[in-house]
Amino acid sequence: MIELTVNSELQQQELGGRLAELCPGGLVVHLLGELGAGKTTLARGFIQGLGYDGRVKSPTYTLVETYDFSDFSCFHFDLYRLADPEELEYMGIRDFQTAQDILLIEWPDKGKGFLPAADLIIEIYYVGQGRKVRLIAETERGKRFLSGFTP
Ligand code: ADP
Ligand code: MG
């Protein structure tokens, strides 16, 4: 487990960007934290760090936004508004390949039973005006990924 203090929106995006640089593809990330904690901000930095230079919208209403790269895709989920996890079945949730694709999932608890297990959990906590961010590897793949990260 790696714990970091991240005290601005810019730093939060930069952290996402640094994580993306370490990521060869094939990673399932669960993003945990209250509303406004900074999950989307981190995901935005991550997606831009993968090389996407358009606007990264929050998938608040669409539930998922997909970004296609040459060798893999990145799926950014925000399941806050998902009423029933079964809805994921009808959303093409199974279109991803966890061998090569990157999944960034906000509110994974709302999709319980219909989502792949996390390789990496990112927990974000409010601390005053800033945030504390914890990176927790859950699988061998997650551990390999995190071993490349220097705080
Ligand atoms: P979430 O997706 O978790 O609901 P957002 O990423 O939309 O949260 O961020 C909510 C607000 O928090 C934004 O205004 C953003 O600028 C701010 N924010 C994000 N990360 C940080 C941080 N590390 N420190 C201070 N403010 C942050
Ligand atoms: Mg969000």
Short mmCIF file of C-alpha atoms in Angstrom, two decimals, residues 10-133:
data_model
loop_
_atom_site.label_atom_id
_atom_site.label_comp_id
_atom_site.label_asym_id
_atom_site.label_seq_id
_atom_site.Cartn_x
_atom_site.Cartn_y
_atom_site.Cartn_z
CA LEU A 10 -3.52 19.71 -10.72
CA GLN A 11 -1.55 17.31 -8.50
CA GLN A 12 -4.45 14.89 -8.63
CA GLN A 13 -4.36 14.92 -12.44
CA GLU A 14 -0.59 14.57 -12.42
CA LEU A 15 -0.85 11.50 -10.20
CA GLY A 16 -3.27 9.99 -12.72
CA GLY A 17 -0.82 10.81 -15.51
CA ARG A 18 2.09 9.18 -13.70
CA LEU A 19 0.05 6.03 -13.10
CA ALA A 20 -0.89 5.91 -16.79
CA GLU A 21 2.75 6.06 -17.82
CA LEU A 22 3.41 2.90 -15.81
CA CYS A 23 0.49 1.10 -17.35
CA PRO A 24 1.18 -1.08 -20.39
CA GLY A 25 -2.55 -1.92 -20.62
CA GLY A 26 -4.50 -4.69 -18.92
CA LEU A 27 -5.47 -3.20 -15.57
CA VAL A 28 -8.68 -2.99 -13.58
CA VAL A 29 -8.80 -0.01 -11.23
CA HIS A 30 -11.53 0.60 -8.67
CA LEU A 31 -11.71 4.24 -7.56
CA LEU A 32 -13.21 4.70 -4.08
CA GLY A 33 -14.09 7.92 -2.34
CA GLU A 34 -17.01 10.17 -1.50
CA LEU A 35 -18.68 12.50 -3.98
CA GLY A 36 -16.20 15.19 -4.95
CA ALA A 37 -13.19 13.29 -3.60
CA GLY A 38 -11.33 13.50 -6.91
CA LYS A 39 -11.99 10.18 -8.67
CA THR A 40 -12.86 11.74 -12.01
CA THR A 41 -9.97 14.20 -11.75
CA LEU A 42 -7.52 11.34 -11.28
CA ALA A 43 -9.14 9.35 -14.11
CA ARG A 44 -8.92 12.42 -16.38
CA GLY A 45 -5.17 12.68 -15.76
CA PHE A 46 -4.82 8.96 -16.33
CA ILE A 47 -6.67 8.99 -19.68
CA GLN A 48 -4.71 12.03 -20.87
CA GLY A 49 -1.54 10.30 -19.69
CA LEU A 50 -2.39 7.40 -21.98
CA GLY A 51 -2.17 9.87 -24.84
CA TYR A 52 -5.73 11.08 -25.27
CA ASP A 53 -5.69 14.80 -25.91
CA GLY A 54 -9.41 15.54 -26.13
CA ARG A 55 -11.72 16.51 -23.32
CA VAL A 56 -12.31 13.78 -20.75
CA LYS A 57 -15.94 14.08 -19.70
CA SER A 58 -17.29 12.63 -16.49
CA PRO A 59 -19.43 9.58 -17.33
CA THR A 60 -21.98 10.76 -14.76
CA TYR A 61 -24.97 10.28 -17.08
CA THR A 62 -23.58 7.99 -19.78
CA LEU A 63 -22.22 5.61 -17.08
CA VAL A 64 -19.28 4.73 -19.32
CA GLU A 65 -16.99 6.58 -21.72
CA THR A 66 -14.67 4.60 -23.98
CA TYR A 67 -11.26 5.72 -25.25
CA ASP A 68 -9.69 3.66 -28.01
CA PHE A 69 -5.92 3.50 -28.38
CA SER A 70 -3.95 1.46 -30.90
CA ASP A 71 -3.41 -1.66 -28.77
CA PHE A 72 -6.12 -1.36 -26.14
CA SER A 73 -9.12 0.62 -24.98
CA CYS A 74 -9.74 2.45 -21.75
CA PHE A 75 -13.24 2.25 -20.24
CA HIS A 76 -14.07 4.92 -17.69
CA PHE A 77 -17.15 4.05 -15.63
CA ASP A 78 -19.11 6.13 -13.15
CA LEU A 79 -21.76 3.82 -11.71
CA TYR A 80 -23.17 6.25 -9.13
CA ARG A 81 -26.49 6.43 -10.99
CA LEU A 82 -26.74 2.75 -11.78
CA ALA A 83 -29.99 1.55 -10.24
CA ASP A 84 -29.42 -2.17 -10.66
CA PRO A 85 -26.10 -3.94 -11.32
CA GLU A 86 -27.86 -6.10 -13.94
CA GLU A 87 -28.14 -3.02 -16.16
CA LEU A 88 -24.44 -3.49 -16.83
CA GLU A 89 -25.36 -6.56 -18.90
CA TYR A 90 -27.23 -4.34 -21.37
CA MET A 91 -24.51 -1.71 -21.56
CA GLY A 92 -21.97 -3.81 -23.37
CA ILE A 93 -20.08 -4.16 -20.13
CA ARG A 94 -18.61 -7.38 -21.51
CA ASP A 95 -17.05 -5.67 -24.54
CA PHE A 96 -13.80 -5.13 -22.72
CA GLN A 97 -10.91 -7.61 -22.60
CA THR A 98 -9.30 -7.51 -19.18
CA ALA A 99 -6.12 -8.98 -20.71
CA GLN A 100 -5.35 -5.76 -22.54
CA ASP A 101 -7.90 -3.08 -21.68
CA ILE A 102 -7.81 -0.58 -18.86
CA LEU A 103 -10.91 -0.14 -16.69
CA LEU A 104 -11.23 2.86 -14.42
CA ILE A 105 -14.36 2.34 -12.32
CA GLU A 106 -15.92 4.95 -10.03
CA TRP A 107 -18.53 3.55 -7.57
CA PRO A 108 -17.70 -0.11 -8.28
CA ASP A 109 -19.93 -1.17 -5.35
CA LYS A 110 -22.96 -0.25 -7.47
CA GLY A 111 -21.98 -2.88 -10.03
CA LYS A 112 -21.18 -5.63 -7.59
CA GLY A 113 -21.35 -9.09 -9.16
CA PHE A 114 -21.07 -7.72 -12.71
CA LEU A 115 -17.60 -6.22 -12.67
CA PRO A 116 -14.13 -7.72 -12.85
CA ALA A 117 -12.16 -7.72 -9.62
CA ALA A 118 -9.73 -4.87 -9.04
CA ASP A 119 -6.02 -5.21 -9.74
CA LEU A 120 -5.58 -1.86 -8.08
CA ILE A 121 -7.79 -0.03 -5.61
CA ILE A 122 -7.39 3.72 -5.32
CA GLU A 123 -8.96 5.15 -2.15
CA ILE A 124 -9.32 8.91 -1.85
CA TYR A 125 -10.08 10.67 1.44
CA TYR A 126 -10.76 14.30 2.24
CA VAL A 127 -8.15 15.89 4.49
CA GLY A 128 -8.95 19.57 4.99
CA GLN A 129 -8.85 21.20 1.55
CA GLY A 130 -6.65 18.44 0.18
CA ARG A 131 -6.78 14.68 -0.17
CA LYS A 132 -5.07 11.54 0.98
CA VAL A 133 -4.74 8.91 -1.76
#
